[in-house]
XYZ file of C-alpha atoms in Angstrom:
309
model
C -22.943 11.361 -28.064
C -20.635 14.082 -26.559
C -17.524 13.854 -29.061
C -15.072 15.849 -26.870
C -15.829 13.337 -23.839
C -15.546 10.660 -25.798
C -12.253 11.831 -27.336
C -11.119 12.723 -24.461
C -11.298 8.994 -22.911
C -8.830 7.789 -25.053
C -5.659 9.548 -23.102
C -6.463 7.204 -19.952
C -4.879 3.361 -18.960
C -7.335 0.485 -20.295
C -7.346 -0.838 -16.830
C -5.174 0.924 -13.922
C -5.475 -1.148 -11.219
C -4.735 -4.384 -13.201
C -1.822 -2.458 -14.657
C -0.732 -1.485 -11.151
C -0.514 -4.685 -10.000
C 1.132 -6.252 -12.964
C 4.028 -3.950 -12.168
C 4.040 -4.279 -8.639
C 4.517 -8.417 -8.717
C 7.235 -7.734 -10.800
C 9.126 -5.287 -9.210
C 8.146 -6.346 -5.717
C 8.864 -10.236 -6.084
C 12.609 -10.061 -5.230
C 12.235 -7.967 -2.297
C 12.502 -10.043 1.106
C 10.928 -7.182 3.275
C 8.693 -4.861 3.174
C 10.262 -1.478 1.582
C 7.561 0.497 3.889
C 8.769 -1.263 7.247
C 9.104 0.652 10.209
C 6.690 3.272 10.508
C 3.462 0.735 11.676
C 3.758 2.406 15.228
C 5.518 4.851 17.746
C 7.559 4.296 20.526
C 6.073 5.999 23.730
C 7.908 4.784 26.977
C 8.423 0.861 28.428
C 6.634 -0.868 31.157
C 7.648 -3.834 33.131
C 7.451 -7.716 31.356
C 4.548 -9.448 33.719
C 4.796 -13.288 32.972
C 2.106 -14.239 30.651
C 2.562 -11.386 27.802
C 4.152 -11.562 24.813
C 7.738 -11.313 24.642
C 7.373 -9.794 20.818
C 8.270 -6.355 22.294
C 10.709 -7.378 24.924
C 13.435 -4.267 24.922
C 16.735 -7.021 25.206
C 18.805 -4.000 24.960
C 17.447 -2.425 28.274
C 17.596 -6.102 29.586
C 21.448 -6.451 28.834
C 22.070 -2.814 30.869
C 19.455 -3.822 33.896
C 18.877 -7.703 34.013
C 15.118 -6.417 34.077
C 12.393 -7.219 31.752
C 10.779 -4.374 30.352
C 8.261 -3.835 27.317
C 8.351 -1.063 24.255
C 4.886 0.688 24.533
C 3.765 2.277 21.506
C 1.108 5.357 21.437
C -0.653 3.640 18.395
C -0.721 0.275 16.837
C -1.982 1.155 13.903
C -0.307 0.671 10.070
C 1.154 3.228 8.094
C -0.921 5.585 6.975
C 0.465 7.157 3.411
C -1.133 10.568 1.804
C -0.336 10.909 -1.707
C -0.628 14.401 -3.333
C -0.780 14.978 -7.139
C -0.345 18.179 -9.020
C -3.089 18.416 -11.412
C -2.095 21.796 -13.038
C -2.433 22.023 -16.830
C 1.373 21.718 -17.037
C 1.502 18.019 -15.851
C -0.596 16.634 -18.654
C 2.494 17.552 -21.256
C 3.007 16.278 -23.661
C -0.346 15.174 -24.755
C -0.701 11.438 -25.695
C -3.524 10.318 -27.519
C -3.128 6.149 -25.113
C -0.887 5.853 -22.601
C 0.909 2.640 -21.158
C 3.992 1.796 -19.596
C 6.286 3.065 -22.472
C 4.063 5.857 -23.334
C 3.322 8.547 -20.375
C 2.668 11.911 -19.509
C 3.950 13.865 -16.273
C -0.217 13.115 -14.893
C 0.264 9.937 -16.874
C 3.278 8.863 -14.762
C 1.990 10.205 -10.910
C -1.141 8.405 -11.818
C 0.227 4.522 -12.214
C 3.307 5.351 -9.843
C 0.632 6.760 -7.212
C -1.449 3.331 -8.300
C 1.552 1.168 -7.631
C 1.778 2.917 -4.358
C -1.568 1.988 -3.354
C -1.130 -1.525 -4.785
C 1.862 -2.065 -1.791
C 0.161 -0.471 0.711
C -3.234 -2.643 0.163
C -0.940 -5.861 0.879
C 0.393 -4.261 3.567
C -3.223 -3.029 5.006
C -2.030 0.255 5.507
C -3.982 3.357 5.153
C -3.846 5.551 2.411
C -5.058 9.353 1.794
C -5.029 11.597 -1.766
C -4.758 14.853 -2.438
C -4.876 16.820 -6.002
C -4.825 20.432 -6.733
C -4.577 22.211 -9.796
C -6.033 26.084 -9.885
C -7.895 25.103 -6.891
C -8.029 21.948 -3.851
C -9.658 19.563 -6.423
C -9.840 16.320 -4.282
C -9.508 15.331 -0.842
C -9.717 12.099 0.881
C -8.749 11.008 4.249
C -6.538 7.856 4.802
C -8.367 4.615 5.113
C -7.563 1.071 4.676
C -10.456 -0.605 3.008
C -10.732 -2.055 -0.537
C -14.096 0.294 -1.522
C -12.049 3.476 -0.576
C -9.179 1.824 -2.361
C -11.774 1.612 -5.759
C -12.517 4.967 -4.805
C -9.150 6.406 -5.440
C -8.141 4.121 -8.287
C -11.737 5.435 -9.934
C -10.352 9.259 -9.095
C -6.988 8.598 -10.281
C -8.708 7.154 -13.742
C -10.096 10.405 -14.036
C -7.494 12.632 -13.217
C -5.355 11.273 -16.526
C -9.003 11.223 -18.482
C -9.934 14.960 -18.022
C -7.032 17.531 -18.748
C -6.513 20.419 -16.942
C -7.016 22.650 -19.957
C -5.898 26.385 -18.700
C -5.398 25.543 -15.492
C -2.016 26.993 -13.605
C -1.387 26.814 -9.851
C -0.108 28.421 -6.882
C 1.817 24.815 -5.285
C 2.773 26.412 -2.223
C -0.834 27.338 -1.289
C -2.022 24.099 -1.486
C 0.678 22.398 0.390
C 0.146 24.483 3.398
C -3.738 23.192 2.856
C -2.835 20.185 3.061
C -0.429 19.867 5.632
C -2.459 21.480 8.003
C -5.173 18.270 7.325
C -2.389 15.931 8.166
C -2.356 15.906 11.577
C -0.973 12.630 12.255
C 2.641 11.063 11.134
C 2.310 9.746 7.470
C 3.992 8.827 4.842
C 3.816 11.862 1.831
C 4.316 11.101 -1.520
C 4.369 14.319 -3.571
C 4.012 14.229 -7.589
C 4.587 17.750 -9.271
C 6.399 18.926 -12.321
C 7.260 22.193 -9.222
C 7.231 24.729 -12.571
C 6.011 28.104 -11.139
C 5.532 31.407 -12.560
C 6.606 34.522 -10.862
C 7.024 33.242 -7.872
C 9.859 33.305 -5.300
C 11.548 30.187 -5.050
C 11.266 30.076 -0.775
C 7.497 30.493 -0.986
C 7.720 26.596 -2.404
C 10.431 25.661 -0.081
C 8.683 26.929 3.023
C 5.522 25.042 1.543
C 7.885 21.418 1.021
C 9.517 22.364 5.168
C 5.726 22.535 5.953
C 5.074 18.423 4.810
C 7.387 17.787 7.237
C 6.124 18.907 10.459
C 4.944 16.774 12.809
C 7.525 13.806 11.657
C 5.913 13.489 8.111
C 8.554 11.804 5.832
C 8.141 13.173 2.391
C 8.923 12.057 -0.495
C 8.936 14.162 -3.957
C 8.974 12.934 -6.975
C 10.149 15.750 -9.217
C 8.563 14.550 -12.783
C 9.418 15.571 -16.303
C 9.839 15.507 -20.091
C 13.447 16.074 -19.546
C 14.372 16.166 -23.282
C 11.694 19.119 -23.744
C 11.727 20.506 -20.595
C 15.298 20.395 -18.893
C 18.100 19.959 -22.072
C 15.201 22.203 -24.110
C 15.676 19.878 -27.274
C 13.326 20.870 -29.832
C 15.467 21.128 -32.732
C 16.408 24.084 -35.257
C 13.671 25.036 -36.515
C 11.493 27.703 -35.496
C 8.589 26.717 -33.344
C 5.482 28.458 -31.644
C 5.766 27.845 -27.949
C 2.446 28.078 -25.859
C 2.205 28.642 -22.336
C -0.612 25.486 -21.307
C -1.255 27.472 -18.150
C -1.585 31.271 -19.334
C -2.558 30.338 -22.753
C 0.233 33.161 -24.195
C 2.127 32.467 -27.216
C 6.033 33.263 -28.945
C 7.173 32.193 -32.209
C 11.421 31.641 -31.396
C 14.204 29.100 -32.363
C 14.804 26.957 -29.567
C 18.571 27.044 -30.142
C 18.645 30.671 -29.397
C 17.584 30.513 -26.505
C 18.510 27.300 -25.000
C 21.548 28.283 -23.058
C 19.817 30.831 -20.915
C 16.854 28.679 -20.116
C 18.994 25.863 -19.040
C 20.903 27.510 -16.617
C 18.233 28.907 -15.438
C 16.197 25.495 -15.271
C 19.724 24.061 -13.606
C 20.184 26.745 -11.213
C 16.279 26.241 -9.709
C 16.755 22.361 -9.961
C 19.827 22.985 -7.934
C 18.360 24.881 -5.153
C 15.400 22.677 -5.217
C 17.701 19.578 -4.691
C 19.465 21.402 -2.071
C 16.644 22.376 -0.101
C 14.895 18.821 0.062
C 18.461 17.976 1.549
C 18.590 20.191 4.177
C 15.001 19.459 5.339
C 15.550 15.719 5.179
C 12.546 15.294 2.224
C 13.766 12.283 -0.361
C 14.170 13.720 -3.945
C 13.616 11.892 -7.075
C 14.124 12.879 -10.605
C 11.051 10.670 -12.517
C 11.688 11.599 -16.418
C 8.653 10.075 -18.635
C 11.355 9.122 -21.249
C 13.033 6.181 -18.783
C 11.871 2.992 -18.143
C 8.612 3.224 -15.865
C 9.754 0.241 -13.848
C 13.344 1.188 -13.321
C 12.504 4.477 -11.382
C 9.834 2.973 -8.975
C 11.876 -0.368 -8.008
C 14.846 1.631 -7.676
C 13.597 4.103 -5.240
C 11.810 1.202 -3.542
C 14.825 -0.811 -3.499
C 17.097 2.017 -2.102
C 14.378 2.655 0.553
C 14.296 -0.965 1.388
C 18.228 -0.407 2.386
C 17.766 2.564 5.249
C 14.624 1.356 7.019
């Protein structure tokens, strides 16, 4: 028996998809429309009503101005098609959790169900769906497709994203992003999952990577996920601790206290100009900390999306 594979298993979901759609039914029951509605095809220029057609895509408004009939032509009738990218980088799986379940996650722990819940709406919806996940290299890549095997296929890679660490492993974001937004040439639907912690890098390298998603009328969405308690207030008490670097491996012995004020406006000051950024380049920013309630940051988003579309 390998021990370390064995121990490893036991950081994973018991069953992800069932999980998935346990919280999907719930959070999805109240809704009366789809929250992914309106991006199942593209306007491309109108044609005259012959008698005999449907009058589903009648243009009434163009009928009001001309007392003309006239159909919406669209340059593809195809559903959504969604690309979710996770960042697999040895950062995400902190803090380390022996299970993990709806009131016990992990950053990985958290992109995993939230990108399973994802999947779960879009397989009602038959919409296509694509994955992405990088860590110290383009780990996974698979194309968007509708069908229930390549569904099974992702939930199985998802399972073992959460199962298998990253031990050591840091990341270069903005590389990968450009690698993947050249694959996406056609308008999707981005869902992007990374704690965005960098070392030495300058901040617009990352922004120009995020601008990049949205070429090509890509909506993006980022969900910006962390231990806030540990990693944004910096709460670890007064003791001293040893801090370790799960990327570089490098160690300090410090008291957090001592320290705290200068990380956190530093932290604040990136968040800031992260936040700002996703603004001005029309990408949807949300703050997913693994201490709230699982539920409550999903069906809000959803519900709030639901509203503009």
């Amino acid at each position: 028996m390998d021990l370390e594979r064995e121990v490893h298993k036991t950081g994973g979901f018991g069953n992800l998809d069932l999980l998935a759609r346990q919280v999907v039914e719930g959070f999805i029951s109240g809704l009366h429309k789809s929250p992914f509605h309106g991006f199942s095809a593209e306007f491309a220029e109108h044609k005259v009503y012959n008698n005999g057609e449907s009058t589903r895509h009648i243009d009434w408004k163009l009928y009001a101005k001309t007392d003309k009939f006239y159909t919406k032509r669209y340059e593809e009738e195809t559903n959504l098609r969604c690309h979710i990218i996770i960042d697999n980088s040895a950062s995400m799986h902190y803090p380390e959790l022996r299970k993990q379940g709806l009131g016990n996650l992990n950053k990985t722990g958290f992109s995993v169900l939230a990108s399973a819940c994802i999947m779960q709406i879009l397989k009602k919806q038959r919409d296509a769906v694509g994955l992405s996940i990088y860590s110290d290299s383009y780990e996974y890549y698979a194309p968007e497709k509708g069908s229930e095997r390549h569904r099974q296929m992702l939930l199985h890679r998802l399972e073992e994203t959460v199962l298998w660490p990253s031990k050591g492993k840091k990341t270069e974001t903005f590389t990968f992003l450009h690698q993947i937004a050249e694959k996406l040439k056609r308008r999707s639907l981005i869902f992007l999952f990374s704690d965005m912690f960098q070392a030495d890098v300058e901040e617009e390298r990352m922004f120009e990577a995020l601008r990049h998603l949205t070429f090509n009328k890509h909506e993006l969405v980022l969900f910006h996920v962390m231990d806030k308690k540990k990693e944004y207030d910096f709460d670890f008490g007064g003791r001293p601790r040893r801090f370790t670097d799960v990327e570089t491996g490098e160690k300090i012995d410090l008291y957090a206290e001592n320290v705290k004020e200068s990380y956190q406006e530093m932290v604040e000051n990136y968040f800031a100009a992260l936040k700002l950024k996703c603004a001005q380049y029309g990408i949807k920013y949300v703050m997913a900390d693994v201490n709230e309630n699982f539920d409550k940051i999903i069906s809000t988003y959803l519900i709030e999306r639901q509203k503009i579309v």
